[in-house]
Every structure is written in C-alpha cells, then in structure tokens.
XYZ file of N, CA and C in Angstrom:
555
model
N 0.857 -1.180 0.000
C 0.000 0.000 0.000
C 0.899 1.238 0.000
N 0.732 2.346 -0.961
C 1.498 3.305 -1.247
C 1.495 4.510 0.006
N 1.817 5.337 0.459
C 1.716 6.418 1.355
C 0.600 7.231 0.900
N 0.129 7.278 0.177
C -0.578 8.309 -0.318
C -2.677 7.431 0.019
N -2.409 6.306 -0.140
C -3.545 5.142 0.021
C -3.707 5.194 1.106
N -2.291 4.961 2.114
C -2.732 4.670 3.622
C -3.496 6.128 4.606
N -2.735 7.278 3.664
C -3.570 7.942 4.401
C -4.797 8.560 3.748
N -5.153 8.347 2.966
C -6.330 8.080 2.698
C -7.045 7.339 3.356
N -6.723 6.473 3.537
C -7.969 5.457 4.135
C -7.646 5.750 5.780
N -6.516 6.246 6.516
C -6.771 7.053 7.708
C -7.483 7.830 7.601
N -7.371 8.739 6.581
C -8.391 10.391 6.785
C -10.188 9.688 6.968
N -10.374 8.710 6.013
C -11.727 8.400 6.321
C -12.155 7.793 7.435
N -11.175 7.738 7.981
C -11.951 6.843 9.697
C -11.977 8.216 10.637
N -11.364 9.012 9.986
C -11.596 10.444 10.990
C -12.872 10.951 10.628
N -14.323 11.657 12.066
C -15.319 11.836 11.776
C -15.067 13.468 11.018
N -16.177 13.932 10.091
C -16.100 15.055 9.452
C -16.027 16.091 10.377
N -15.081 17.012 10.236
C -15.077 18.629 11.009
C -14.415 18.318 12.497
N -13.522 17.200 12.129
C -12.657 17.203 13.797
C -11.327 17.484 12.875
N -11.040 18.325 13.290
C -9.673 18.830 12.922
C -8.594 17.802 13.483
N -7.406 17.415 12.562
C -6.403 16.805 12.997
C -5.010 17.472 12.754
N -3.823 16.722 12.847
C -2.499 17.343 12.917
C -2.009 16.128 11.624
N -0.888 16.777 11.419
C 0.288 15.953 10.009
C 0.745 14.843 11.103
N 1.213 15.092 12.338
C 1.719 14.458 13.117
C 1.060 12.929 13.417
N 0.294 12.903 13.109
C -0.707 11.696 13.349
C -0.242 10.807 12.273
N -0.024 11.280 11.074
C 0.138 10.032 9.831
C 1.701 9.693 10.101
N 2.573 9.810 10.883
C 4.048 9.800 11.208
C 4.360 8.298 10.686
N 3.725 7.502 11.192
C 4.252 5.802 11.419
C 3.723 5.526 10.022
N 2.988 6.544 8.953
C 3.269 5.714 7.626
C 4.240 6.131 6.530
N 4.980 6.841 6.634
C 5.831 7.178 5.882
C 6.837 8.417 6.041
N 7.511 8.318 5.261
C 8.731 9.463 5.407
C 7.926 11.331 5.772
N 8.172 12.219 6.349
C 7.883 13.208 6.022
C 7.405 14.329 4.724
N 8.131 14.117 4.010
C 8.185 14.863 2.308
C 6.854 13.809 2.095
N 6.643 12.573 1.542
C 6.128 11.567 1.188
C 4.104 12.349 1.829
N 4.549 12.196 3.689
C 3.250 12.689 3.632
C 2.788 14.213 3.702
N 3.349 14.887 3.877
C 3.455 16.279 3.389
C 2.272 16.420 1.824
N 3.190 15.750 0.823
C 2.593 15.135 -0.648
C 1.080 14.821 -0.609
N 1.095 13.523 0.254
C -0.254 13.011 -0.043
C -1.351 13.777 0.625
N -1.178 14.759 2.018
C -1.917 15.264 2.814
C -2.146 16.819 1.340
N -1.266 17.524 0.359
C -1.520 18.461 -0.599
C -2.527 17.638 -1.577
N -2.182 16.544 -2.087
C -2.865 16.076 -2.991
C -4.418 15.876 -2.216
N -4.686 15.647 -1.311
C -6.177 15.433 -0.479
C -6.443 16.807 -0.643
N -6.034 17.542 -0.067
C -6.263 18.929 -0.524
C -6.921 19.602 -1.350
N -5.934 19.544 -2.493
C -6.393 19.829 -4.079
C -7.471 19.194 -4.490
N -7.844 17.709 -4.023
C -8.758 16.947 -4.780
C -10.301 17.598 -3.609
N -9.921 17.991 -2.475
C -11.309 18.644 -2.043
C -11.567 17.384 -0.523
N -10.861 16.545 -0.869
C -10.936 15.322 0.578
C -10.556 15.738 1.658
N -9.691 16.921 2.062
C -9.566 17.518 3.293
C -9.570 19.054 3.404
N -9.630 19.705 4.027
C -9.247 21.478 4.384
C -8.427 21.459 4.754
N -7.057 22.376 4.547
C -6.476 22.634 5.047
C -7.013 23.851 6.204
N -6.821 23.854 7.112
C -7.300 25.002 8.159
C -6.183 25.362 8.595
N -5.318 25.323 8.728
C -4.054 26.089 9.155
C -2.454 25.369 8.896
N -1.475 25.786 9.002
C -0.586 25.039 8.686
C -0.118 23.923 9.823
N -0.418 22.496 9.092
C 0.228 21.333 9.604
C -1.178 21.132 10.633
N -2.640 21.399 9.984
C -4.302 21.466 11.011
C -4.720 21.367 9.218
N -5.572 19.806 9.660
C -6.352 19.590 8.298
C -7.706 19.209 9.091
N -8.779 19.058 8.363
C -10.176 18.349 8.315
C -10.873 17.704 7.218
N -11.886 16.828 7.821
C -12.345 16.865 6.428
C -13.633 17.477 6.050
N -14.018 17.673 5.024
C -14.851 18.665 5.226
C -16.231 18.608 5.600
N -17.368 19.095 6.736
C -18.392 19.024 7.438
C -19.234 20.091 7.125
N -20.216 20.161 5.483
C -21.007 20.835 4.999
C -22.214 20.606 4.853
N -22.458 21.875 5.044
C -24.001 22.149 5.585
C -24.926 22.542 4.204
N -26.008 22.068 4.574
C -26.916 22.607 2.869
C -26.977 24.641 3.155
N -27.313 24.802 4.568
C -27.206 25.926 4.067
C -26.144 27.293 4.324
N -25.148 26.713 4.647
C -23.611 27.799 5.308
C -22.639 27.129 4.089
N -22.975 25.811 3.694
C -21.471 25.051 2.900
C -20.707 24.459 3.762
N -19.141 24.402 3.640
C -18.271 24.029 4.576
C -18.148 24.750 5.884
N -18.869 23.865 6.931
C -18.379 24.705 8.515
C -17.903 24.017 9.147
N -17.004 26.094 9.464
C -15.548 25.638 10.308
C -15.618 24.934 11.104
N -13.872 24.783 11.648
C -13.971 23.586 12.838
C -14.483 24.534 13.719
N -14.406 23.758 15.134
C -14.582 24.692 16.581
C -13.314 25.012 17.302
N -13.487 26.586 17.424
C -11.551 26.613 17.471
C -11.603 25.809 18.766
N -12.046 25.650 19.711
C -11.632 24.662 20.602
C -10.779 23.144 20.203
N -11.511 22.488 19.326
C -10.776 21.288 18.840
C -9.604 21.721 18.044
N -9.504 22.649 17.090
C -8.336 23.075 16.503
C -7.376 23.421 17.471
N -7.594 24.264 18.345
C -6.096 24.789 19.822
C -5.744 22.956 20.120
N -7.219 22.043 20.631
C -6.596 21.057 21.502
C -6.103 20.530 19.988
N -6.166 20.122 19.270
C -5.672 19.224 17.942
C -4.031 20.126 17.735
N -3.539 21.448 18.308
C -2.456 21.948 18.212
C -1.930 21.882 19.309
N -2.265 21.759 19.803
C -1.923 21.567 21.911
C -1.493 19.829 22.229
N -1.940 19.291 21.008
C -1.665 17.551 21.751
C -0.575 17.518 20.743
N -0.382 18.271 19.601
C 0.653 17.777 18.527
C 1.982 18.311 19.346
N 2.115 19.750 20.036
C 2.979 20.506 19.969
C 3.240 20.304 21.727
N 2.582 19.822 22.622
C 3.035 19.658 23.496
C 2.126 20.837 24.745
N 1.867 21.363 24.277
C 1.558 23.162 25.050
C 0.066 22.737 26.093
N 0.317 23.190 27.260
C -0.918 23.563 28.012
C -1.751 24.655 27.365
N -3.162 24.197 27.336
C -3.922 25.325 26.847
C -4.862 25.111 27.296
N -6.045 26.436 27.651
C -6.886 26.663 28.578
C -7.579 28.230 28.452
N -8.976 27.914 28.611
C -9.797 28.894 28.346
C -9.652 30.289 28.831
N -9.638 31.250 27.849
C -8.866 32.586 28.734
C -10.084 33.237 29.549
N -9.799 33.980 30.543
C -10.799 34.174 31.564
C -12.265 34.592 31.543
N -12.303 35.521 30.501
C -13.996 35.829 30.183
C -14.735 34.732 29.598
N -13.952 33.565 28.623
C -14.777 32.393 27.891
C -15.145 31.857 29.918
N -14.234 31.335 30.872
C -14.368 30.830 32.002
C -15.378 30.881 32.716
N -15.405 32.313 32.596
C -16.292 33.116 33.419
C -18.133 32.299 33.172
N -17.989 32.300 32.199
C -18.979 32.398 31.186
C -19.188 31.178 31.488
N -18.238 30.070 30.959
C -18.907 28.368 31.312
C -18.790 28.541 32.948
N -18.634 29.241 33.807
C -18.840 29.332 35.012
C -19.796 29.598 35.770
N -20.748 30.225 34.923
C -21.981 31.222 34.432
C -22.149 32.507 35.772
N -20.532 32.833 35.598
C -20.286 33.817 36.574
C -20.513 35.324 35.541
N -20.889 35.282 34.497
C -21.033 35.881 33.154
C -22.194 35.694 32.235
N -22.484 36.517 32.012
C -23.604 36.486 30.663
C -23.252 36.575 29.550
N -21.929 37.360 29.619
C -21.125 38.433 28.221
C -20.679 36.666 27.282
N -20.973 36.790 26.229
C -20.003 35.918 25.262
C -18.837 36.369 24.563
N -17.380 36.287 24.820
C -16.519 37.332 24.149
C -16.995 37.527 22.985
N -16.489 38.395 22.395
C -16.563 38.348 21.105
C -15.175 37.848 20.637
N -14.564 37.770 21.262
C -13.133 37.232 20.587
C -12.733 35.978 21.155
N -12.068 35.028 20.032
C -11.835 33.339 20.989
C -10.224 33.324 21.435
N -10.432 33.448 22.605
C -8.883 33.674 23.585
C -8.570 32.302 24.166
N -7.378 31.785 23.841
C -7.325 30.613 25.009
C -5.759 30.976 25.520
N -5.334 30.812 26.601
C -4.329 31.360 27.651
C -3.154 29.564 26.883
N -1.588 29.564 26.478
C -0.947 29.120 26.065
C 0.204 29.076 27.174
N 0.948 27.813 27.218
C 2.338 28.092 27.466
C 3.020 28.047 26.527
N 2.725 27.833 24.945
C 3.350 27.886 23.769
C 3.595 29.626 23.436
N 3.690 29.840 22.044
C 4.093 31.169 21.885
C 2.912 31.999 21.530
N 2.900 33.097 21.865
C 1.472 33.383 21.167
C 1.407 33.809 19.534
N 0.157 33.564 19.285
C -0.280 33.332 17.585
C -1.733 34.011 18.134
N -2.314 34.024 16.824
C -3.351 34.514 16.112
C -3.645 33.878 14.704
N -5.245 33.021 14.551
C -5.322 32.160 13.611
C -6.453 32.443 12.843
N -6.954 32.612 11.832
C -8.230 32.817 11.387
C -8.834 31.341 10.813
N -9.826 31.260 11.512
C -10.894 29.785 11.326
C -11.896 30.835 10.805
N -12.591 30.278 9.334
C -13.478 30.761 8.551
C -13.386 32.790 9.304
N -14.262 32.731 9.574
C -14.867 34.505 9.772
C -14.165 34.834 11.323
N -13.823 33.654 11.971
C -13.009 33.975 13.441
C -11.828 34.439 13.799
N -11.552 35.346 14.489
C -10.009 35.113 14.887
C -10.283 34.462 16.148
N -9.185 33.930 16.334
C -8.557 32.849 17.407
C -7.389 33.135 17.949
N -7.241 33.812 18.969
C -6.059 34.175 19.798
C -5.307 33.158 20.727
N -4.044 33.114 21.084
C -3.383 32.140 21.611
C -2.517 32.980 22.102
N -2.548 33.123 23.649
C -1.787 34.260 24.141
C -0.902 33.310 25.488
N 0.207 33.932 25.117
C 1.420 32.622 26.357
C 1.091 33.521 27.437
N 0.973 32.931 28.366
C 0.720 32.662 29.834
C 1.300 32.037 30.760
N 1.667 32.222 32.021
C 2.658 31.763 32.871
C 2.549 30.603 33.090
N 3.104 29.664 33.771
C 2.531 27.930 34.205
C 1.532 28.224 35.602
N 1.580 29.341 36.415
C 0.939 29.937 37.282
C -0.633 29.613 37.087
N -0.536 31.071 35.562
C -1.970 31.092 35.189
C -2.695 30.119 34.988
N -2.115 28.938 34.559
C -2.277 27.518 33.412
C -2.803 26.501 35.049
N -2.136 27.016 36.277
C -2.378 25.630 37.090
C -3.907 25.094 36.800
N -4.260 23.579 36.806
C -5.274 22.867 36.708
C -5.572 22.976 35.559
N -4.854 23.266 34.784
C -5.856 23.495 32.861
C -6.419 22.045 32.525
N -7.208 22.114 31.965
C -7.531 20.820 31.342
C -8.610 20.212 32.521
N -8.725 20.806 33.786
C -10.190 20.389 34.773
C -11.131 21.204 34.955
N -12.081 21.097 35.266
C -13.121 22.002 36.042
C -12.474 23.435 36.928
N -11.428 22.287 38.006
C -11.409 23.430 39.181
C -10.428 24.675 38.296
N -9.455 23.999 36.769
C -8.813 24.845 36.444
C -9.497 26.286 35.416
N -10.573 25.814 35.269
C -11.504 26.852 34.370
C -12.346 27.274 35.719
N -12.371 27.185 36.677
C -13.398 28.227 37.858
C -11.809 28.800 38.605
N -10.639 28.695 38.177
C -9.720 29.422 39.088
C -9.071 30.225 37.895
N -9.548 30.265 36.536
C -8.970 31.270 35.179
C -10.477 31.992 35.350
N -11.392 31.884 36.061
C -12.956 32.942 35.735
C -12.434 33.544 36.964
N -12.194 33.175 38.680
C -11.876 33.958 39.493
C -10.984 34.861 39.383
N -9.830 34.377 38.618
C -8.899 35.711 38.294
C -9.396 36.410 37.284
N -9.808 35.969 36.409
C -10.272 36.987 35.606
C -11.340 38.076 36.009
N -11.629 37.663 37.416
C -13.378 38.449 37.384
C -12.583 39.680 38.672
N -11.063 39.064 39.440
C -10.715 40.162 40.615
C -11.345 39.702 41.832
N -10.493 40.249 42.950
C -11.030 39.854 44.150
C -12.388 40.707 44.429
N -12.589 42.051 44.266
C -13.231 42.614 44.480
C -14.928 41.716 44.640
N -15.306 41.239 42.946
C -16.156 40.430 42.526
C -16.248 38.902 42.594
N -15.361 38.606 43.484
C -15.438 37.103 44.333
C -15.799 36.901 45.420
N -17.204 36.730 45.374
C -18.069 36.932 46.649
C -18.493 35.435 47.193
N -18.806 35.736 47.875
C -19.660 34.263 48.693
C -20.411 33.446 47.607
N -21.065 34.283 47.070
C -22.701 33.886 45.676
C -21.636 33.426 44.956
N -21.007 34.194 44.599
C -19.627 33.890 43.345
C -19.197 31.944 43.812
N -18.354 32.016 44.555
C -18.263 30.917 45.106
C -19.117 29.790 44.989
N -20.014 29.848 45.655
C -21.191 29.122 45.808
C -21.749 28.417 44.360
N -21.707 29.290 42.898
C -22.094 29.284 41.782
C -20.465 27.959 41.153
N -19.871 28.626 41.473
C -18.844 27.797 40.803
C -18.783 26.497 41.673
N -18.902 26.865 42.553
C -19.169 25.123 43.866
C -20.097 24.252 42.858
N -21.133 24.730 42.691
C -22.063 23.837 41.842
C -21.786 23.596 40.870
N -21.021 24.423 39.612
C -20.633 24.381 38.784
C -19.789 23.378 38.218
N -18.945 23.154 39.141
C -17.862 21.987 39.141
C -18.185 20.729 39.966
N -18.596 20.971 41.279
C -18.658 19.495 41.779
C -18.130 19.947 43.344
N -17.930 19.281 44.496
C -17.684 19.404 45.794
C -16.018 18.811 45.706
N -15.782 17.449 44.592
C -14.625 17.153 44.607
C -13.509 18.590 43.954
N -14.134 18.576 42.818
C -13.228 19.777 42.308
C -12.961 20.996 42.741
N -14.092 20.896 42.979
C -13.853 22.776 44.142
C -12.924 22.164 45.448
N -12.710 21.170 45.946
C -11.839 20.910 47.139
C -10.694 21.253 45.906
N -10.334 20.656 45.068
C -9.083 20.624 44.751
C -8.898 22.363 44.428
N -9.944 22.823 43.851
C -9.796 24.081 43.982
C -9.502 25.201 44.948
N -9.559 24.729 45.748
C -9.451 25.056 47.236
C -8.122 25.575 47.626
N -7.492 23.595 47.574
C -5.940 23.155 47.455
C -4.838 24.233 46.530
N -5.244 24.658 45.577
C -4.474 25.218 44.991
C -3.816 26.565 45.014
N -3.975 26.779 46.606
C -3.520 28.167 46.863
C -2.779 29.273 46.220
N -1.643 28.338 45.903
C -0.635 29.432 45.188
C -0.866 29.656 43.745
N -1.645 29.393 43.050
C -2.213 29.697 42.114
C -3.282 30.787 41.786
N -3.657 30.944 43.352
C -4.803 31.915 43.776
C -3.990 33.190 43.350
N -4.945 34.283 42.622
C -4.433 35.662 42.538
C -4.097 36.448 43.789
C-alpha cells in the first residue's frame, strides 16, 4: 500500500469537522512523502487545510457550505501535537462558570506555547502565552473556575460567586480548587 492510500484510508476513519495534525500520519511514511499526499487530499477537495500542519475533512451544511472547525478542537488538535498547556482565557471561564452572561466576542485561550493569532473561517482565534501559574489545573473544572476567578478580581469574588462555581464543578473539584492556593491571585 502506497503512502498516499494509507492515508487516505486514515483520513476516512476520521469523523467530518474534527480537525487533525500531520503528526498523526508519522508511522506511515517518510515526512516529504506525507506532506505530498496530505496536498494532494487537498487539491482533490478530501480535506481542508485550516491552518498550517491542522487539516479536516470537510463538514457541509446545505445551508452555510463548509463549517468551520470549533476553534476549541483546533487549539486542543495543536496543543496535543505541539506539546503546550492550553486553557480557556478568563472571560470564555467566566462564562462556562456562568459567573457571566457576556459571550466574548473574541476566541482567547491562555498558552504556554508562543502566542499566535489564527483565522478559522470569519473567526479570529487568539493564543496568548501565559505563565505555568496562570495555566495551574488546565484541562479540569477546578482549572476553568480558578482562570474565571482571576479573571473576574477579588473585588467580585463573593460568597454567591463561590457558591455558583461550587455547583458548577462538583464538591470534589472545588476541594481541589481550594488546594491550589498558590495559584490563587
């Protein structure tokens, strides 16, 4: 089976509009080789390119056409290739915290990689480096209700405040949230 076949028939076991990485086809062939076959999918319309070395395949709608990925899966689909903690920047937090009503208008996620700026269809997508501080717990509950508390200030971290994110997460996670003092602003 040629390099160009095998990943083909990888790309089709991937579901439509989950963004993936080049890094994934590694164990079938040389670099240059899949570089090649991932352009030729391309050209023929079998994948999107969405950013460099971030493909999909394409997930169209009768009435928008091709829609974008969700930059969420695109950051984590660049975050598992490249190594980087990444995590919701404080107003998105706030918000799945429902310490917020506001929906940014802009998609921020807090990086220990470098920061970038990406355009997905009509979006920008910000990727702004952030300390390992900011980042403690990324990837849990208690770590998205301790990126909405800093983001929101002590001032506006009240008892209610508390109480909302207690529920929000769980009794286990908020303990660990608890635990994490030095992470506290």
């Amino acid at each position: 089976m040629s390099v160009m076949e095998a990943v083909r028939s990888e790309v089709q076991e991937i579901p439509e509009g989950e963004p993936f990485v080049t890094s994934r086809f590694s164990s079938l062939g040389t670099r240059a080789a899949l570089d090649q076959a991932l352009s030729r999918l391309v050209r023929q319309r079998a994948i999107i390119r969405v950013r460099r070395g971030v493909f999909m395949r394409p997930k169209v709608s009768r009435l928008v056409g091709v829609v974008p990925p969700e930059p969420q899966a695109v950051v984590a689909a660049i975050a598992a290739s490249t190594g980087e903690t990444v995590a919701p920047h404080g107003a998105e937090a706030a918000r799945q915290m429902g310490l917020s009503t506001q929906v940014p208008m802009k998609v921020v996620f807090a990086t220990t990689g470098r920061s970038r700026v990406m355009s997905l269809g009509r979006r920008e997508v910000q990727m702004r480096h952030s300390s390992n501080r900011q980042l403690a717990l990324a990837g849990r509950p208690a770590g998205v209700a301790l990126a909405a508390l800093r983001y929101l200030g002590k001032e506006a971290v009240t008892s209610e405040a508390l109480a909302r994110v207690q529920r929000a997460i769980g009794p286990e996670e908020f303990e660990v949230l608890r635990r994490e003092t030095r992470a506290m602003p």
